Short mmCIF file of C-alpha atoms in Angstrom, two decimals:
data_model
loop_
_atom_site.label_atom_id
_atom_site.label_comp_id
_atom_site.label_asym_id
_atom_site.label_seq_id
_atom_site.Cartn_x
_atom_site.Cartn_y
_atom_site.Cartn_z
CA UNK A 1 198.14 -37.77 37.78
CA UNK A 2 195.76 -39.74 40.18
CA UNK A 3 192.61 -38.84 41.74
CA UNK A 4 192.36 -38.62 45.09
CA UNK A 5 189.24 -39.94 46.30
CA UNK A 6 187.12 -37.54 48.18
CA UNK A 7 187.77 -37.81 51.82
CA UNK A 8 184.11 -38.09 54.47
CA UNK A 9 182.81 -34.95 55.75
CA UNK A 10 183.61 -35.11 59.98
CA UNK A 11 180.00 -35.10 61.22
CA UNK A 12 181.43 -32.50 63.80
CA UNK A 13 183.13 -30.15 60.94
CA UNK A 14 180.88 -28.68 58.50
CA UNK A 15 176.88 -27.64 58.90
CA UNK A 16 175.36 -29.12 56.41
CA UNK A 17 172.30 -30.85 55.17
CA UNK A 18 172.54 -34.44 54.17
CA UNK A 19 169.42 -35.67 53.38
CA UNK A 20 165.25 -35.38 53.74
CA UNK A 21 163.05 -38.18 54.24
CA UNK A 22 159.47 -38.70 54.31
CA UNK A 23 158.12 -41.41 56.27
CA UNK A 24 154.75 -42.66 57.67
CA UNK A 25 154.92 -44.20 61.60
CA UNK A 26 154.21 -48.22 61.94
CA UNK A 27 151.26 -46.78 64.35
CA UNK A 28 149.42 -45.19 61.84
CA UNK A 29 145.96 -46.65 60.67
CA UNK A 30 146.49 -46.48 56.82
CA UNK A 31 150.00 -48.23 57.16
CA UNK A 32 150.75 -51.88 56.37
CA UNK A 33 153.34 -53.78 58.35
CA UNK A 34 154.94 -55.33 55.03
CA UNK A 35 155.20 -51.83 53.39
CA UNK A 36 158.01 -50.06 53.56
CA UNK A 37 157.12 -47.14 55.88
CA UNK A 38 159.60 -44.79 54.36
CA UNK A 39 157.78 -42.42 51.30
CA UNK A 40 160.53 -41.15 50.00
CA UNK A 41 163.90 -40.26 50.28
CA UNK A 42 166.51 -37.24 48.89
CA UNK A 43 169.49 -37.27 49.72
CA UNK A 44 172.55 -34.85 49.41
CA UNK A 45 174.49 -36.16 46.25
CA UNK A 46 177.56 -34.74 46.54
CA UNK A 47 180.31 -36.74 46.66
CA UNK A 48 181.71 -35.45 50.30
CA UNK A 49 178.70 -35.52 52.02
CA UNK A 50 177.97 -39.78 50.46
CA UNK A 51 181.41 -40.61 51.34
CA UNK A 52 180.91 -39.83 55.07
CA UNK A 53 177.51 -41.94 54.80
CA UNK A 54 178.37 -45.06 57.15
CA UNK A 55 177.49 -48.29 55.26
CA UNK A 56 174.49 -50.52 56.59
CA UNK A 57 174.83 -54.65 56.51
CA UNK A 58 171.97 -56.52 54.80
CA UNK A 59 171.75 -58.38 58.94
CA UNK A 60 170.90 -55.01 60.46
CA UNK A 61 169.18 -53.40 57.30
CA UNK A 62 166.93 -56.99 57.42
CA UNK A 63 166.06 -56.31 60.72
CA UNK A 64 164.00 -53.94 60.26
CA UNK A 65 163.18 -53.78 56.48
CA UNK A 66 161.10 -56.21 54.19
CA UNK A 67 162.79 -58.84 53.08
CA UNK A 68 162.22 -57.59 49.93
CA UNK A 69 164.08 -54.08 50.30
CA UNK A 70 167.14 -55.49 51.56
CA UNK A 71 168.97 -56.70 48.59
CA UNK A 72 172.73 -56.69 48.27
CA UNK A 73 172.26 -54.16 45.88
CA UNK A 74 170.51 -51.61 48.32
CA UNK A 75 172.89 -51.67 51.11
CA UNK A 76 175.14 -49.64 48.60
CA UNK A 77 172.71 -46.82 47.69
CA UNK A 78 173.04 -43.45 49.01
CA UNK A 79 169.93 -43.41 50.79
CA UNK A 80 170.10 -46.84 52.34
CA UNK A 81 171.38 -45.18 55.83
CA UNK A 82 168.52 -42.24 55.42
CA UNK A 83 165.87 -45.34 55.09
CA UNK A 84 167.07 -47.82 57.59
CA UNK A 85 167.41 -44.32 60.32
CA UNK A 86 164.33 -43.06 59.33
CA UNK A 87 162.30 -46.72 59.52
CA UNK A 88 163.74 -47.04 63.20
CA UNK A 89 162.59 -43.48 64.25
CA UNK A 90 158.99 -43.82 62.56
CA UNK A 91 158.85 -47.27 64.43
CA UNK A 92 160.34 -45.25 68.07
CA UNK A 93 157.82 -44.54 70.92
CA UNK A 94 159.22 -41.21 71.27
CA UNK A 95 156.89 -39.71 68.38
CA UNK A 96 154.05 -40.42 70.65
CA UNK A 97 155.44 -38.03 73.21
CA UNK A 98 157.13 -35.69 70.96
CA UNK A 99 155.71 -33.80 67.98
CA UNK A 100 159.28 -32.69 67.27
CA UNK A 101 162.93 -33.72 68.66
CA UNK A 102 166.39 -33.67 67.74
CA UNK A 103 167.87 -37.15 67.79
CA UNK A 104 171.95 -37.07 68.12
CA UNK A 105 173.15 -39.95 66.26
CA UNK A 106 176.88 -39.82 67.40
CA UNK A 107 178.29 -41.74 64.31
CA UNK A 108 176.97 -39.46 61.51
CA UNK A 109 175.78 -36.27 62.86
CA UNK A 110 171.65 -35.05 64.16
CA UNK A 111 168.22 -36.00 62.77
CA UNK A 112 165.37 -33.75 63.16
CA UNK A 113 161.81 -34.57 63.04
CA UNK A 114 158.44 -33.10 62.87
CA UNK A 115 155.47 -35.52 63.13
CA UNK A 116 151.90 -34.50 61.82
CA UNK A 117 149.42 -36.43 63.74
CA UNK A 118 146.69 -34.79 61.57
CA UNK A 119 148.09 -36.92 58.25
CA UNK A 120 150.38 -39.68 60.51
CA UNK A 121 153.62 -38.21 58.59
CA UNK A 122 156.92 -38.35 59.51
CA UNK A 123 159.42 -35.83 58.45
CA UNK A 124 162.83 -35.97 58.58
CA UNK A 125 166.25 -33.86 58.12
CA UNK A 126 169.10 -35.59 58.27
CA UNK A 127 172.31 -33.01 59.01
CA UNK A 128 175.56 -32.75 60.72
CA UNK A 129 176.62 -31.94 63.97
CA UNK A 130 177.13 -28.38 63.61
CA UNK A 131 174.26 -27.95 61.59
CA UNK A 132 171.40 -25.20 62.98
CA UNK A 133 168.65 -26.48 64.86
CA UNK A 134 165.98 -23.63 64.45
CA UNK A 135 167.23 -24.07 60.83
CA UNK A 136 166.74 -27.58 60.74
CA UNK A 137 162.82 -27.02 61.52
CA UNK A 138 162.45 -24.60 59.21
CA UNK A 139 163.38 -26.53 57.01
CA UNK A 140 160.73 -29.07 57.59
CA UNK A 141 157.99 -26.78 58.60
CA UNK A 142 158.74 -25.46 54.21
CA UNK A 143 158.71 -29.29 53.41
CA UNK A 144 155.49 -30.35 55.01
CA UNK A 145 153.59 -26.68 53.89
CA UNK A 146 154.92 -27.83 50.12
CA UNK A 147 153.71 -31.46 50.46
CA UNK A 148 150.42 -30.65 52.01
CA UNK A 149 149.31 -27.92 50.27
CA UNK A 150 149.69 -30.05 47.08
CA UNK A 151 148.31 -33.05 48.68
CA UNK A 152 146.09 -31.73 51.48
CA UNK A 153 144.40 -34.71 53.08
CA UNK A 154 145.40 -37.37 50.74
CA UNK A 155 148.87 -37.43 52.26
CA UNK A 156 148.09 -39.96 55.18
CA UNK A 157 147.01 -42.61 52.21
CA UNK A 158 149.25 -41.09 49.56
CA UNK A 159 151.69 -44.05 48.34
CA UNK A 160 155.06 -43.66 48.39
CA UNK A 161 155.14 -44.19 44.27
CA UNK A 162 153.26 -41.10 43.48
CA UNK A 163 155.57 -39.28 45.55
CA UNK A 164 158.41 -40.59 43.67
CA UNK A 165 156.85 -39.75 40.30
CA UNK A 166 155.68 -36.19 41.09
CA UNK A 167 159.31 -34.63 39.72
CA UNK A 168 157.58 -30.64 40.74
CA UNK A 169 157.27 -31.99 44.44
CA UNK A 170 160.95 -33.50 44.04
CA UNK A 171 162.19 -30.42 42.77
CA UNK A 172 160.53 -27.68 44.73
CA UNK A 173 161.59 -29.82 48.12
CA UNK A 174 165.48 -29.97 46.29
CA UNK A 175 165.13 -26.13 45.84
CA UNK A 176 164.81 -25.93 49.59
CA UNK A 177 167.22 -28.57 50.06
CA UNK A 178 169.86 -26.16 48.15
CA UNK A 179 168.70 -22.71 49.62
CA UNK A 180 169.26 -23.87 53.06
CA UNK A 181 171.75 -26.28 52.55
CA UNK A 182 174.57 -25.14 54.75
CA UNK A 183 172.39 -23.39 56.94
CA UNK A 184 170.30 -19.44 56.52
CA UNK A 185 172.81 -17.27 55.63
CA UNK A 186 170.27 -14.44 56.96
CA UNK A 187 169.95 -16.18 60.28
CA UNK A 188 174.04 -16.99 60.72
CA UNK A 189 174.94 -13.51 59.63
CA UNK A 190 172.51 -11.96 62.37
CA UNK A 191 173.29 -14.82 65.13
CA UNK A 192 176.91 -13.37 64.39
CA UNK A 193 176.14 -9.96 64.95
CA UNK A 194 174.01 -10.92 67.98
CA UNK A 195 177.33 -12.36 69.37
CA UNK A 196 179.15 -9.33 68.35
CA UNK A 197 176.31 -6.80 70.13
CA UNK A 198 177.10 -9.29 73.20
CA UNK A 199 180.79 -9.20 73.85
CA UNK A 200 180.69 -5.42 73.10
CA UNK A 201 177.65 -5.22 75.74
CA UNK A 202 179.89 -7.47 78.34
CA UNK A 203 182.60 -4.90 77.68
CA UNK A 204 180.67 -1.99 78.05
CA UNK A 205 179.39 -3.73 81.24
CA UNK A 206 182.70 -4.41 82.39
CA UNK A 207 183.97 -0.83 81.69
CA UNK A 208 180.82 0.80 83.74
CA UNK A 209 181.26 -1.81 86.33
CA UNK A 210 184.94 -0.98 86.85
CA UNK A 211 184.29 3.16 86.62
CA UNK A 212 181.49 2.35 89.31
CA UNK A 213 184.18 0.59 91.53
CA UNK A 214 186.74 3.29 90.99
CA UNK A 215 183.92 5.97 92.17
CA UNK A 216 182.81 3.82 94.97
CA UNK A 217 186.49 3.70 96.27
CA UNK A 218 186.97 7.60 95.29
CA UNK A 219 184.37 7.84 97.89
CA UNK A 220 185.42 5.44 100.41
CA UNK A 221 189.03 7.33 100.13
CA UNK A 222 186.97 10.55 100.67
CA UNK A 223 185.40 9.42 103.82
CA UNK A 224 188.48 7.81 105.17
CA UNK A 225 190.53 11.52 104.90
CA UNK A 226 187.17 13.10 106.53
CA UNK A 227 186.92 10.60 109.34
CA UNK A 228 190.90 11.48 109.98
CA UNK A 229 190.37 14.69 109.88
CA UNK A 230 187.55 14.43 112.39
CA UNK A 231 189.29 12.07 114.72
CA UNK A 232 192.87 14.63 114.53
CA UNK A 233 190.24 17.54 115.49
CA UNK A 234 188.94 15.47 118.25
CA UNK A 235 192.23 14.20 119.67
CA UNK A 236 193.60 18.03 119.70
CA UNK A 237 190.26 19.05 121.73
CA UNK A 238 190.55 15.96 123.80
CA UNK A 239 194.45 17.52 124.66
CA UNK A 240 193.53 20.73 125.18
CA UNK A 241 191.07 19.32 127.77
CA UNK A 242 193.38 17.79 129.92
CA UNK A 243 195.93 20.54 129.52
CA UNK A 244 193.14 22.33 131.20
CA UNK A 245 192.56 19.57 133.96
CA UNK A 246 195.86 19.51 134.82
CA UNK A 247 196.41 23.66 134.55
CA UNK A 248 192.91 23.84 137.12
CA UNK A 249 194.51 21.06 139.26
CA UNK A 250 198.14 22.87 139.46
CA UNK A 251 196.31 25.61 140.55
CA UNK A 252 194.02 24.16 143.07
CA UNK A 253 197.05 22.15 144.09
CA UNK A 254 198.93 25.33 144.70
CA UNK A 255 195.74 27.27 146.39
CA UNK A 256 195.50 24.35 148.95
CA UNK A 257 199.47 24.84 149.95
CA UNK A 258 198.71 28.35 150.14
CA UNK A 259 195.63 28.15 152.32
CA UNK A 260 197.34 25.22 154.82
CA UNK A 261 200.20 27.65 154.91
CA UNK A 262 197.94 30.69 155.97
CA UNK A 263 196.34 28.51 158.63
CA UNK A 264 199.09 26.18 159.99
CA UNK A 265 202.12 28.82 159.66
CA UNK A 266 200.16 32.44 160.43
CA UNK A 267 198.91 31.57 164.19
CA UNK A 268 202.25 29.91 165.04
CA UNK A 269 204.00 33.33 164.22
CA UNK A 270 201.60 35.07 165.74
CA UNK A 271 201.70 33.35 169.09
CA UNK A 272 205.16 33.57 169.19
#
């Protein structure tokens, strides 16, 4: 039976984290144009997460590598796209004006950075897409406590080969690497419930709203039947008004005949 090769994880698909770089910025003092800026690089082994890794030419990797880090060779290492990502960011004008960002890359997924200007380091998370951003710096802020607290100072001249060879810091910064690899749990689970507390708030909301709308129209109802009410009362008084008029008018109608008849008719008779 055949293998199937494993098949690239969608940068839009799956949160995880794909790599962690260290890098010092072309604008720092201690830095030496024909040095590789980039300290040192670990990347997510597993085989899904370097099969989505998108390949980088020896042209574009020479354009901004030294000559002598762009081999045939190194264009097929894992951590080739990391380096070449992470040189053009620590080389960007943007870490002058921004201490931390989030940089989309829409090919591969998100890199997150937090610069130290006290030290002139650079560090980096490579993730995907769906990856947490507040998890993302977390991430770094336990990277850059680690490496600085073993290093204190000496970390803006440290050289990238005593990073390499200090296997604790490579470890302890894997450890994080694997604890928060797909994200913190802790933080997902209560970002869930949050969501949860929400949509039963917005339908609690929705509930009151509509009882509140079903009172308010009790009460319009209410005052609709007592204005009717009013307005038949009013109308019968308003009839039995003019029932009067016209009774009093009848009558003074019939006193007037009565007196014309007295006066016109009575001396006629009597002169007769």
């Amino acid at each position: 039976m055949s293998t199937q090769p494993p098949q690239p994880i969608s940068p839009n698909s799956n949160s995880v984290i794909q790599a962690i770089v260290l890098a010092r910025t072309t604008k720092s003092p201690s830095t030496n144009p024909h040095d590789d800026p980039v300290l040192l690089v670990i990347p997510n082994l597993d085989p899904l997460v370097v099969a989505s890794t998108p390949p980088v030419s020896t042209p574009f990797l020479s354009s901004i590598l030294p000559a002598s880090l762009t081999t045939k060779s190194s264009t097929e290492e894992p951590e080739t796209y990391y380096r070449y990502k992470a040189t053009q960011v620590a080389s960007s004008s943007r870490i002058g004006q921004y201490a931390k960002l989030t940089i989309m890359d829409g090919t591969h997924g998100a890199i997150h950075y937090e610069f130290r200007s006290g030290n002139g380091i650079l560090y980096l998370i490579f993730t995907s897409k769906p990856y947490s951003q507040r998890t993302a710096f977390q991430v770094l802020r336990l990277v850059w406590k680690e490496c600085e607290s073993r290093y204190g100072a000496e970390m803006s001249v440290i050289p990238s080969s005593n990073l390499h060879s200090d296997t604790e810091l490579f470890e302890s910064v894997r450890g994080i690497m694997s604890k928060y690899l797909h994200g913190d749990p802790i933080h997902d689970l209560q970002t869930d419930v949050d969501e949860i507390k929400l949509v039963m708030q917005q339908n609690i909301n929705a509930a009151l709203a509509n009882q509140e709308n079903l009172e308010v129209l009790l009460d319009k109802s209410e005052g609709m039947k007592d204005r009717a009410a009013e307005f038949q009362h009013s109308s019968q008084d308003v009839k039995d008004m003019f029932w009067w008029k016209n009774i009093w008018l009848s009558l003074a109608i019939l006193l007037a005949i009565c007196v014309l008849v007295v006066v016109i008719v009575v001396p006629i008779t009597v002169s007769k």
